[in-house]
Coordinates of C-alpha atoms and ligand atoms in Angstrom, one line a residue:
M1 CA 2.2 -5.8 -8.4
I2 CA 3.1 -1.5 -8.1
R3 CA 6.1 -1.8 -6.3
R4 CA 7.4 -5.8 -8.3
V5 CA 7.3 -3.5 -12.1
R6 CA 9.6 -0.6 -10.1
L7 CA 11.6 -3.4 -8.8
V8 CA 11.4 -5.1 -11.8
T9 CA 12.1 -1.8 -14.1
G10 CA 14.3 -1.0 -11.8
L11 CA 16.5 -4.1 -12.4
V12 CA 16.3 -3.6 -15.9
L13 CA 17.8 -0.3 -16.3
F14 CA 20.6 -1.1 -13.8
T15 CA 21.9 -3.9 -16.1
Y16 CA 21.6 -1.0 -18.6
V17 CA 23.8 0.9 -16.9
S18 CA 26.1 -1.5 -15.6
T19 CA 27.5 -2.8 -18.9
H20 CA 27.2 1.5 -20.5
L21 CA 29.9 1.6 -17.0
T22 CA 31.6 -1.2 -17.7
N23 CA 32.3 -0.1 -21.6
H24 CA 33.5 3.0 -20.3
A25 CA 36.2 1.1 -18.2
L26 CA 37.1 -0.4 -21.2
G27 CA 39.1 3.1 -21.6
L28 CA 41.7 2.1 -19.2
V29 CA 42.5 -0.4 -22.1
S30 CA 41.7 2.5 -25.3
L31 CA 39.8 4.5 -27.4
A32 CA 39.7 1.0 -29.6
A33 CA 39.0 -1.0 -26.7
M34 CA 36.4 1.2 -26.1
N35 CA 34.6 1.2 -29.3
A36 CA 35.1 -3.1 -30.3
G37 CA 32.9 -3.1 -26.7
R38 CA 30.5 -0.2 -27.6
E39 CA 29.6 -2.7 -30.6
W40 CA 28.4 -5.9 -28.2
F41 CA 26.8 -3.2 -26.1
L42 CA 25.1 -1.7 -28.5
W43 CA 24.1 -4.8 -29.7
L44 CA 22.4 -6.0 -26.5
W45 CA 20.3 -2.7 -26.3
R46 CA 20.0 -1.0 -29.5
N47 CA 17.8 -3.7 -31.4
P48 CA 13.6 -3.9 -30.7
V49 CA 13.4 -5.8 -27.4
G50 CA 16.5 -4.6 -25.9
T51 CA 15.1 -0.7 -27.0
I52 CA 11.5 -1.7 -25.6
A53 CA 13.0 -2.9 -22.1
L54 CA 15.2 0.4 -21.9
Y55 CA 12.7 3.0 -23.3
G56 CA 9.6 1.6 -21.4
S57 CA 11.7 1.1 -18.3
L58 CA 12.9 4.4 -18.6
L59 CA 9.2 5.7 -18.6
V60 CA 7.3 3.0 -16.4
H61 CA 10.0 3.9 -13.9
F62 CA 10.0 7.2 -14.0
G63 CA 6.0 7.4 -13.8
L64 CA 5.6 5.1 -10.7
G65 CA 8.1 7.0 -8.7
L66 CA 6.1 10.1 -9.5
W67 CA 3.2 7.8 -8.4
S68 CA 4.7 7.1 -5.4
L69 CA 5.7 10.8 -4.3
Y70 CA 2.5 11.2 -4.6
L71 CA 1.4 8.8 -2.0
R72 CA 3.6 9.9 -0.3
R73 CA 1.5 11.8 2.8
N74 CA 4.5 13.7 4.2
L75 CA 7.8 14.2 3.3
R76 CA 9.6 13.0 5.7
M77 CA 11.8 10.4 5.0
P78 CA 14.9 8.8 6.3
A79 CA 18.2 9.9 4.4
L80 CA 19.0 7.6 2.3
E81 CA 15.4 7.5 1.0
A82 CA 15.9 11.4 0.6
L83 CA 19.2 10.6 -2.0
Q84 CA 17.6 8.8 -3.7
L85 CA 14.5 10.9 -4.6
V86 CA 16.4 14.0 -4.9
F87 CA 19.3 12.0 -7.5
G88 CA 16.0 10.1 -9.5
L89 CA 14.9 13.5 -10.1
C90 CA 18.4 15.2 -11.1
I91 CA 18.7 12.0 -13.6
L92 CA 16.1 13.4 -16.4
P93 CA 17.3 16.7 -16.6
L94 CA 21.3 15.3 -17.4
L95 CA 20.6 12.4 -19.3
T96 CA 17.9 14.2 -21.7
L97 CA 20.1 15.9 -24.0
H98 CA 23.0 13.0 -24.2
A99 CA 20.1 10.3 -25.0
V100 CA 18.4 12.3 -27.8
V101 CA 21.9 13.1 -29.6
T102 CA 23.0 9.7 -29.1
R103 CA 19.5 7.8 -30.0
L104 CA 17.8 10.0 -32.1
G105 CA 20.5 11.6 -33.9
F106 CA 21.2 7.8 -35.3
E107 CA 18.1 7.2 -36.0
W108 CA 17.1 10.4 -37.9
F109 CA 20.3 11.8 -38.9
G110 CA 22.7 9.1 -38.7
F111 CA 25.0 10.1 -35.9
D112 CA 27.6 7.1 -35.9
D113 CA 28.2 7.8 -32.2
T114 CA 31.3 5.9 -31.2
Y115 CA 33.1 6.7 -28.4
T116 CA 35.7 8.7 -30.2
P117 CA 33.2 11.8 -31.6
L118 CA 31.8 11.0 -28.3
L119 CA 34.6 12.1 -26.5
L120 CA 35.8 14.8 -28.8
N121 CA 32.8 16.9 -27.8
Y122 CA 33.1 16.7 -24.3
W123 CA 37.1 16.9 -23.9
K124 CA 37.9 20.1 -26.3
L125 CA 34.6 20.7 -27.9
H126 CA 32.1 21.1 -25.3
I127 CA 33.5 20.0 -21.3
D128 CA 30.8 21.4 -19.4
F129 CA 28.7 18.5 -21.9
G130 CA 31.3 16.1 -19.9
V131 CA 31.5 17.6 -16.6
R132 CA 27.4 17.0 -17.2
Q133 CA 28.3 13.4 -18.1
A134 CA 30.4 12.7 -15.0
L135 CA 28.3 14.0 -12.4
L136 CA 25.1 11.9 -14.3
L137 CA 27.4 8.3 -14.0
V138 CA 27.5 9.4 -10.4
L139 CA 23.8 10.3 -9.9
V140 CA 22.6 6.9 -11.7
W141 CA 24.8 4.4 -10.4
T142 CA 24.3 5.9 -6.5
H143 CA 20.5 6.4 -7.1
G144 CA 20.7 2.0 -8.3
C145 CA 22.6 1.1 -5.6
I146 CA 20.7 2.7 -2.7
G147 CA 17.2 1.2 -4.5
L148 CA 19.1 -2.5 -4.0
H149 CA 20.5 -1.9 -1.1
L150 CA 16.9 -1.0 0.0
W151 CA 15.7 -4.0 -1.6
L152 CA 18.0 -6.1 -0.7
R153 CA 19.2 -5.3 2.7
L154 CA 15.4 -7.0 3.6
K155 CA 16.4 -10.8 2.5
P156 CA 18.5 -13.0 5.4
D157 CA 21.4 -13.6 3.4
Y158 CA 22.6 -9.8 2.1
A159 CA 24.4 -8.9 5.7
R160 CA 26.5 -11.8 4.6
V161 CA 27.3 -10.4 0.6
A162 CA 27.0 -6.7 1.4
P163 CA 30.6 -5.8 2.0
W164 CA 31.6 -7.8 -1.7
L165 CA 28.2 -5.7 -3.1
A166 CA 29.7 -2.5 -1.3
V167 CA 33.1 -2.9 -2.7
L168 CA 31.4 -3.3 -6.2
A169 CA 29.5 -0.4 -6.0
V170 CA 32.5 2.2 -5.6
L171 CA 34.8 -0.3 -8.0
V172 CA 32.1 0.0 -11.3
P173 CA 32.3 4.3 -11.6
V174 CA 35.5 4.9 -10.4
L175 CA 36.6 2.4 -13.8
A176 CA 34.2 4.1 -15.6
L177 CA 35.5 7.4 -15.0
L178 CA 39.0 6.4 -15.0
G179 CA 38.3 4.6 -18.2
F180 CA 36.3 8.1 -19.7
A181 CA 38.8 9.8 -18.3
D182 CA 41.5 7.5 -20.1
G183 CA 40.2 7.4 -23.9
G184 CA 39.3 11.3 -23.6
R185 CA 43.1 12.3 -22.9
E186 CA 43.7 9.6 -26.1
V187 CA 41.1 11.7 -27.9
L188 CA 43.1 14.8 -27.3
R189 CA 46.3 13.3 -28.1
L190 CA 44.7 12.7 -31.5
A191 CA 43.3 15.7 -31.5
E192 CA 46.3 17.1 -32.2
Q193 CA 47.1 16.3 -35.4
P194 CA 46.5 18.6 -37.7
G195 CA 43.1 18.0 -39.6
W196 CA 41.7 14.9 -37.3
I197 CA 38.7 17.0 -35.2
Q198 CA 37.4 18.0 -38.7
Q199 CA 37.8 14.0 -40.0
A200 CA 36.4 12.4 -36.9
I201 CA 33.6 15.0 -36.8
A202 CA 32.8 13.8 -41.1
A203 CA 33.6 10.0 -40.2
A204 CA 30.7 10.1 -38.0
H205 CA 28.1 12.1 -39.4
S206 CA 28.0 14.2 -36.7
P207 CA 23.9 16.9 -36.8
N208 CA 25.1 19.7 -38.5
A209 CA 24.1 23.0 -37.4
A210 CA 20.2 22.4 -38.2
E211 CA 20.2 18.7 -37.0
R212 CA 21.3 19.7 -34.0
V213 CA 18.6 22.4 -32.9
A214 CA 16.1 19.8 -33.8
L215 CA 17.9 17.6 -31.3
E216 CA 17.6 20.1 -29.2
R217 CA 14.6 21.6 -29.4
T218 CA 13.2 17.2 -29.0
A219 CA 15.1 17.5 -25.7
E220 CA 13.5 20.8 -24.3
A221 CA 10.2 19.1 -25.1
I222 CA 11.3 16.2 -23.7
L223 CA 12.4 17.9 -20.2
L224 CA 9.1 20.5 -20.2
V225 CA 7.0 17.2 -20.0
F226 CA 9.0 16.2 -16.6
A227 CA 9.0 19.4 -15.3
A228 CA 5.2 20.0 -15.8
S229 CA 4.9 15.9 -14.3
V230 CA 6.8 17.0 -11.5
M231 CA 5.5 20.2 -10.6
L232 CA 1.7 17.9 -11.6
T233 CA 2.5 15.3 -9.0
L234 CA 2.9 18.4 -6.1
L235 CA 0.6 20.0 -7.1
A236 CA -1.4 17.2 -7.0
R237 CA -0.4 16.3 -3.8
L238 CA -0.8 19.2 -2.0
L239 CA -4.9 19.0 -3.4
R240 CA -5.0 16.1 -2.0
Q241 CA -3.8 16.8 1.0
A242 CA -5.8 20.1 1.1
Y243 CA -8.9 18.2 0.2
E244 CA -7.8 15.5 3.3
H245 CA -8.0 17.9 5.6
R246 CA -11.3 19.4 5.6
R247 CA -12.5 15.7 5.5
S248 CA -13.7 14.1 9.0
A249 CA -10.7 13.0 11.3
V250 CA -9.2 9.8 13.4
R251 CA -7.3 9.8 16.6
I252 CA -4.5 7.3 17.1
R253 CA -3.6 7.6 21.1
Y254 CA 0.5 6.3 21.1
P255 CA 1.6 4.5 24.8
D256 CA 3.2 7.5 26.2
G257 CA -0.3 9.0 26.4
R258 CA 0.0 11.4 23.1
T259 CA -2.9 11.0 21.0
V260 CA -2.4 12.3 17.4
V261 CA -5.7 13.2 15.0
A262 CA -4.5 12.5 11.8
P263 CA -6.5 13.2 8.6
L264 CA -9.0 10.2 7.7
G265 CA -6.9 7.8 4.8
Y266 CA -3.1 8.3 6.5
S267 CA -1.9 5.2 8.0
V268 CA -0.6 4.7 11.4
L269 CA 2.9 4.9 10.1
E270 CA 2.4 8.4 8.3
T271 CA 0.5 9.9 11.7
S272 CA 3.4 9.2 13.4
R273 CA 5.5 10.8 11.0
S274 CA 3.5 13.7 10.8
A275 CA 3.4 14.3 14.1
G276 CA 7.4 13.5 14.7
I277 CA 6.6 10.0 16.8
P278 CA 10.2 7.6 16.3
H279 CA 8.6 4.6 14.4
A280 CA 10.2 2.0 12.8
S281 CA 9.9 1.4 8.6
V282 CA 13.5 0.1 7.6
C283 CA 11.4 -0.4 4.0
G284 CA 9.8 3.1 3.6
G285 CA 6.6 1.9 4.3
R286 CA 6.7 -0.8 1.2
G287 CA 5.2 -3.0 3.7
R288 CA 7.8 -5.2 3.2
C289 CA 10.4 -5.5 6.2
S290 CA 7.5 -5.8 9.2
T291 CA 9.6 -2.8 11.6
C292 CA 6.4 -0.8 11.8
R293 CA 4.0 -3.6 13.4
V294 CA 2.2 -2.5 16.2
R295 CA -0.2 -4.1 18.5
I296 CA -3.8 -3.0 18.5
V297 CA -4.6 -1.8 21.9
R298 CA -8.0 -0.5 21.5
G299 CA -10.4 -0.1 18.2
F300 CA -8.2 -3.4 16.4
K301 CA -12.3 -5.3 16.0
S302 CA -14.0 -2.6 13.5
L303 CA -9.8 -2.2 11.7
P304 CA -10.3 -2.5 7.7
P305 CA -8.6 -6.2 7.0
A306 CA -5.6 -6.7 6.0
S307 CA -4.7 -7.9 2.5
A308 CA -2.9 -10.8 1.0
E309 CA 0.6 -8.9 0.6
E310 CA 0.0 -7.7 4.6
L311 CA -0.7 -11.1 6.0
V312 CA 2.0 -13.2 4.7
V313 CA 4.1 -10.3 6.3
L314 CA 3.1 -10.6 9.7
K315 CA 2.7 -14.6 8.9
R316 CA 6.7 -14.3 8.3
V317 CA 7.3 -12.9 11.8
G318 CA 4.5 -14.7 13.7
A319 CA 3.1 -11.8 14.5
A320 CA 0.0 -12.1 16.6
P321 CA -3.8 -11.8 15.5
D322 CA -4.1 -8.4 17.3
V323 CA -0.8 -6.7 16.0
R324 CA -0.9 -5.3 12.2
L325 CA 1.6 -3.4 9.6
A326 CA 0.9 0.7 10.6
C327 CA 2.4 1.6 6.6
Q328 CA -0.5 -0.2 5.4
L329 CA -2.8 0.0 8.6
R330 CA -5.2 2.5 7.7
P331 CA -8.1 3.5 10.0
S332 CA -11.4 4.6 9.9
H333 CA -11.9 4.9 13.5
D334 CA -9.9 6.6 17.0
L335 CA -7.1 3.4 18.0
S336 CA -4.8 2.8 20.1
V337 CA -0.9 1.5 18.9
T338 CA 1.6 0.2 20.8
P339 CA 4.4 0.4 18.2
L340 CA 6.4 -3.3 18.7
L341 CA 10.0 -2.3 18.1
P342 CA 12.1 0.1 19.1
A343 CA 12.9 2.9 16.6
T344 CA 16.2 1.9 15.6
A345 CA 15.2 -1.2 14.6
T346 CA 17.0 -3.0 11.8
A347 CA 16.4 -5.2 8.8
R348 CA 17.5 -7.8 11.4
D349 CA 14.7 -7.9 13.3
G350 CA 12.1 -7.9 10.0
F351 CA 13.1 -12.0 9.6
A352 CA 11.2 -13.8 11.4
Q353 CA 12.3 -14.7 14.6
P354 CA 11.3 -17.1 17.4
D355 CA 8.8 -16.7 20.2
Y356 CA 11.3 -16.3 22.5
L357 CA 13.1 -12.9 21.1
V358 CA 9.8 -11.5 20.6
G359 CA 8.6 -12.1 24.1
K360 CA 6.4 -15.5 25.4
E361 CA 5.5 -16.8 28.7
Q362 CA 7.9 -20.2 29.3
E363 CA 9.3 -22.6 31.4
I364 CA 12.3 -22.1 31.8
C365 CA 16.1 -23.2 35.2
V366 CA 17.1 -19.8 36.2
L367 CA 21.0 -19.7 37.3
F368 CA 22.3 -16.9 39.4
A369 CA 26.1 -17.0 40.5
D370 CA 28.0 -15.1 43.2
L371 CA 31.3 -14.2 43.9
R372 CA 32.5 -14.7 47.6
G373 CA 34.5 -12.1 49.4
F374 CA 34.9 -10.0 46.3
T375 CA 34.4 -6.4 48.0
R376 CA 37.4 -6.8 50.1
L377 CA 39.7 -8.5 47.3
S378 CA 38.4 -5.8 44.7
E379 CA 39.8 -3.3 48.0
R380 CA 43.3 -4.8 47.9
K381 CA 43.7 -4.3 43.7
M382 CA 44.7 -2.0 41.2
P383 CA 41.2 -0.3 39.0
Y384 CA 43.3 -2.4 36.3
D385 CA 43.5 -5.5 37.9
V386 CA 40.0 -5.7 38.9
V387 CA 39.1 -5.4 35.3
F388 CA 40.9 -7.9 34.4
F389 CA 40.1 -10.2 37.2
L390 CA 36.4 -10.0 36.9
N391 CA 37.0 -10.0 32.4
R392 CA 38.9 -13.3 33.6
Y393 CA 36.2 -14.5 36.0
F394 CA 33.0 -14.4 33.1
E395 CA 35.1 -15.5 30.2
T396 CA 35.3 -18.4 32.3
M397 CA 31.9 -18.7 33.7
S398 CA 30.4 -17.8 30.4
R399 CA 32.7 -20.5 28.9
A400 CA 30.9 -22.8 31.4
I401 CA 27.4 -22.0 30.6
E402 CA 27.4 -21.7 27.2
Q403 CA 28.9 -25.4 27.0
A404 CA 26.4 -27.1 28.5
G405 CA 24.2 -25.2 26.4
G406 CA 22.5 -22.3 28.5
I407 CA 22.6 -18.6 27.2
P408 CA 25.0 -15.9 30.3
N409 CA 22.7 -12.8 29.9
Q410 CA 23.3 -10.7 32.7
F411 CA 26.9 -10.2 34.5
T412 CA 26.4 -7.7 37.3
G413 CA 29.0 -6.4 39.5
D414 CA 30.2 -10.0 40.6
G415 CA 27.0 -12.2 39.7
V416 CA 26.3 -14.0 37.1
M417 CA 23.0 -15.1 35.1
A418 CA 22.0 -17.9 32.8
L419 CA 19.0 -18.9 31.5
F420 CA 18.5 -22.8 30.5
G421 CA 16.4 -24.8 27.9
V422 CA 14.9 -21.8 26.9
K423 CA 15.2 -23.6 23.3
S424 CA 15.1 -27.1 24.6
G425 CA 12.4 -27.1 27.2
P426 CA 12.7 -27.1 31.0
E427 CA 13.7 -30.5 31.8
R428 CA 17.0 -30.6 30.3
G429 CA 17.3 -27.1 31.2
C430 CA 17.3 -27.5 34.4
S431 CA 19.8 -31.0 33.7
D432 CA 22.0 -28.6 31.9
A433 CA 22.1 -26.0 34.0
V434 CA 23.4 -28.3 37.5
S435 CA 26.0 -29.1 34.6
A436 CA 27.0 -25.8 34.0
A437 CA 27.1 -25.2 38.1
K438 CA 29.5 -28.2 38.1
S439 CA 31.7 -26.7 35.2
M440 CA 31.9 -23.4 36.7
L441 CA 32.5 -24.2 39.8
R442 CA 35.5 -26.4 38.9
G443 CA 36.5 -22.9 36.4
L444 CA 36.4 -21.4 39.5
A445 CA 38.9 -23.4 40.7
A446 CA 40.6 -23.3 37.8
M447 CA 41.0 -19.8 37.9
S448 CA 42.0 -19.9 41.9
S449 CA 45.5 -22.0 41.5
E450 CA 46.5 -20.1 38.4
L451 CA 46.1 -16.8 40.1
A452 CA 47.5 -18.1 43.5
G453 CA 49.6 -15.9 44.8
E454 CA 47.7 -13.2 44.4
L455 CA 44.5 -14.2 45.6
G456 CA 45.1 -14.2 49.5
E457 CA 42.6 -17.3 49.8
P458 CA 41.2 -19.6 47.2
L459 CA 38.1 -18.6 45.1
R460 CA 34.5 -19.4 46.3
M461 CA 31.2 -19.1 45.3
G462 CA 27.4 -19.5 45.5
I463 CA 25.0 -20.9 43.1
G464 CA 20.8 -20.8 42.9
I465 CA 19.2 -22.7 40.9
H466 CA 15.3 -23.3 40.1
A467 CA 12.7 -23.6 37.5
G468 CA 9.4 -22.6 36.4
P469 CA 7.4 -20.0 34.2
T470 CA 9.2 -16.5 33.7
I471 CA 8.1 -14.4 30.5
V472 CA 11.4 -14.9 28.2
G473 CA 11.9 -12.0 25.5
R474 CA 14.6 -9.2 24.2
M475 CA 14.7 -6.6 26.6
G476 CA 16.3 -3.7 26.4
H477 CA 16.7 -0.1 24.8
G478 CA 18.9 -0.1 21.6
E479 CA 22.5 -1.1 21.7
A480 CA 21.5 -3.0 25.0
M481 CA 18.8 -5.2 23.7
Y482 CA 19.6 -8.6 24.9
L483 CA 17.2 -11.9 25.6
T484 CA 16.4 -11.9 29.1
A485 CA 13.8 -13.3 31.4
V486 CA 12.0 -11.6 34.0
G487 CA 8.8 -13.0 37.1
D488 CA 9.4 -15.2 39.8
T489 CA 11.2 -17.9 38.5
V490 CA 13.6 -15.3 38.3
H491 CA 13.2 -13.9 41.4
V492 CA 13.5 -17.0 43.5
A493 CA 16.9 -18.3 41.6
S494 CA 18.5 -15.2 42.8
R495 CA 17.1 -15.2 46.6
L496 CA 18.5 -19.1 46.4
Q497 CA 21.9 -17.9 45.5
D498 CA 21.8 -15.6 48.6
L499 CA 20.9 -18.6 50.7
T500 CA 24.0 -20.3 49.8
K501 CA 25.9 -18.0 52.4
L502 CA 23.3 -18.8 55.3
Y503 CA 23.4 -22.3 54.5
Q504 CA 27.6 -22.9 54.3
C505 CA 27.0 -24.6 50.9
Q506 CA 28.0 -24.6 46.9
M507 CA 24.4 -24.5 45.3
I508 CA 20.8 -24.8 46.5
I509 CA 18.5 -26.1 44.0
S510 CA 14.8 -26.1 44.0
E511 CA 13.2 -29.2 44.6
A512 CA 11.3 -29.0 41.7
A513 CA 14.4 -28.1 39.7
A514 CA 16.4 -31.0 40.7
Q515 CA 12.7 -33.3 39.9
R516 CA 13.3 -31.9 36.5
A517 CA 16.9 -32.8 36.3
G518 CA 15.7 -36.0 37.5
I519 CA 19.1 -36.6 39.8
D520 CA 18.4 -38.0 43.0
V521 CA 19.0 -35.1 45.9
S522 CA 17.3 -37.1 48.5
G523 CA 20.6 -37.5 50.1
F524 CA 21.2 -33.6 51.3
P525 CA 19.8 -31.4 54.0
R526 CA 16.0 -30.2 52.8
H527 CA 14.5 -27.2 54.2
E528 CA 11.7 -25.0 52.9
V529 CA 12.3 -21.5 52.5
T530 CA 10.0 -18.5 52.2
V531 CA 11.8 -16.3 49.6
R532 CA 10.9 -12.5 50.2
N533 CA 7.8 -11.0 48.0
R534 CA 6.7 -14.5 47.8
T535 CA 4.1 -16.7 50.6
E536 CA 4.6 -19.6 48.9
P537 CA 7.5 -21.6 50.6
V538 CA 10.2 -23.6 48.6
A539 CA 11.5 -26.3 49.0
I540 CA 14.9 -26.5 48.7
R541 CA 18.1 -28.9 48.4
A542 CA 21.4 -27.3 50.2
I543 CA 24.2 -28.9 48.3
E544 CA 27.7 -28.2 50.6
D545 CA 29.9 -30.1 47.8
L546 CA 28.6 -30.1 44.5
E547 CA 31.8 -33.0 43.3
S548 CA 28.8 -34.5 45.5
L549 CA 25.7 -34.9 43.1
P550 CA 25.1 -38.1 42.5
T551 CA 25.8 -38.3 38.2
M552 CA 22.8 -37.5 36.5
P553 CA 20.5 -40.3 34.3
E554 CA 21.7 -40.7 31.3
H555 CA 19.1 -39.7 29.6
V556 CA 19.3 -36.6 30.8
A557 CA 22.8 -36.4 30.7
R558 CA 24.9 -34.1 28.4
Ligands
LIG601 S1 7.6 0.1 7.1 FE1 8.1 -1.8 6.5 S2 7.1 -3.0 6.8 FE2 6.0 -1.1 7.2

């Protein structure tokens, strides 16, 4: 609820700032346009509803900002959040005098705060105020944009619209500042006319000296309350920390063997941060992104239950029952946890993900292919030619695999690994793998004839196909994270590919995979082989010429 209120009040304030800046931008047209636009602006915000929405939001937003500052167990945070916090704290000191003079000056002393007297003040009489206003504009806008970005980046479509929003985020303040400058230039021109300044001041009923003192005192009082609130919040944090450190502590153990002792009341995420352990937290610990999630390895049973909000987020990503959000979990006893995402996780990782991406035991079909005689070929070529050739080869193979419904997975040296049936199931996967094998060989033959002048002999390839249980998931680190599979089935498929050399054939398919593909391989030589590191023999069929393989039945053919 608190987060929602903070968001809504933030949105009201951002709307106010957007309309204000748009009004400034009218200075690019003329001073008269600025003043005309201001009538609309005031109609929107200087009525009882607009006034309550604006100043109510300002108070509540500021109060909740201090509350979240108090709640933070430590001040380590991502740079963007730190920038938002610092800019947020700078806003009131820069804003107060301007707000008091325009709004209270209008209410108390009838000051007609049009752009004319204000720009006269900022560009001629008190230039330092003008600089402050320009700085305030940039800080307020940036603070709001960061808030919007932190909120929206967890939405699935954000990446698509983000470039357009970024353009707006730059365009609006730039136009506003240019309008502010153009309006100022026009006022300076007018001010050159004798008597114009006095006339403008009188026409606007600008506050006299005594009235100005009253307004300045009011602004000072507001700033005093602001400074006291910030100081009190920081003091309250210190007192709470001192109190927490004297209470009992809990120990949290991490997968690398480190054990961190944290005061009771710390969340798991705060514990990680306090110990400098990198821990993903895209939403900054607000319980929205799910990237901080951890598996509870020990101590799960006696944990406090997850709140309804935490459950919603965990359900969204299909988390297992022993998974909790580190930012929401405040353990009351010792725990062992395993963070499930790398510290570099992005907002995208917080969206619902299919099981096969987060790790799942699954029956699939695995294909391995290897180019024959490539080492000899590469010895005769320049490095540039080798890279060019391999990239062409991988492109051809990838296209064949993808068109058949598979996932090209690993390219090592001149070898290719591909997964089939990850989404469609092992039966479909096996028939897709056989289709892919045929296309790959056709692609290779086409490459051979195209590069016949440079190749001493036609290119040849050996393919191994096997199906069975594997563990499928995104594995690796950072940029090198990709979907892959591990397990006995992968090992066997790789060994079958090796055996194509021994049996002098284009492809070796396990009988299990052929059966699942629904193809009759009874006419091909059968062998029972025991592959390395495996005791169980595997029944295989050696296919010398893949084109001689019977056509697949209609219900499995693509
Ligand atoms: S940090 Fe985003 S849900 Fe925990």
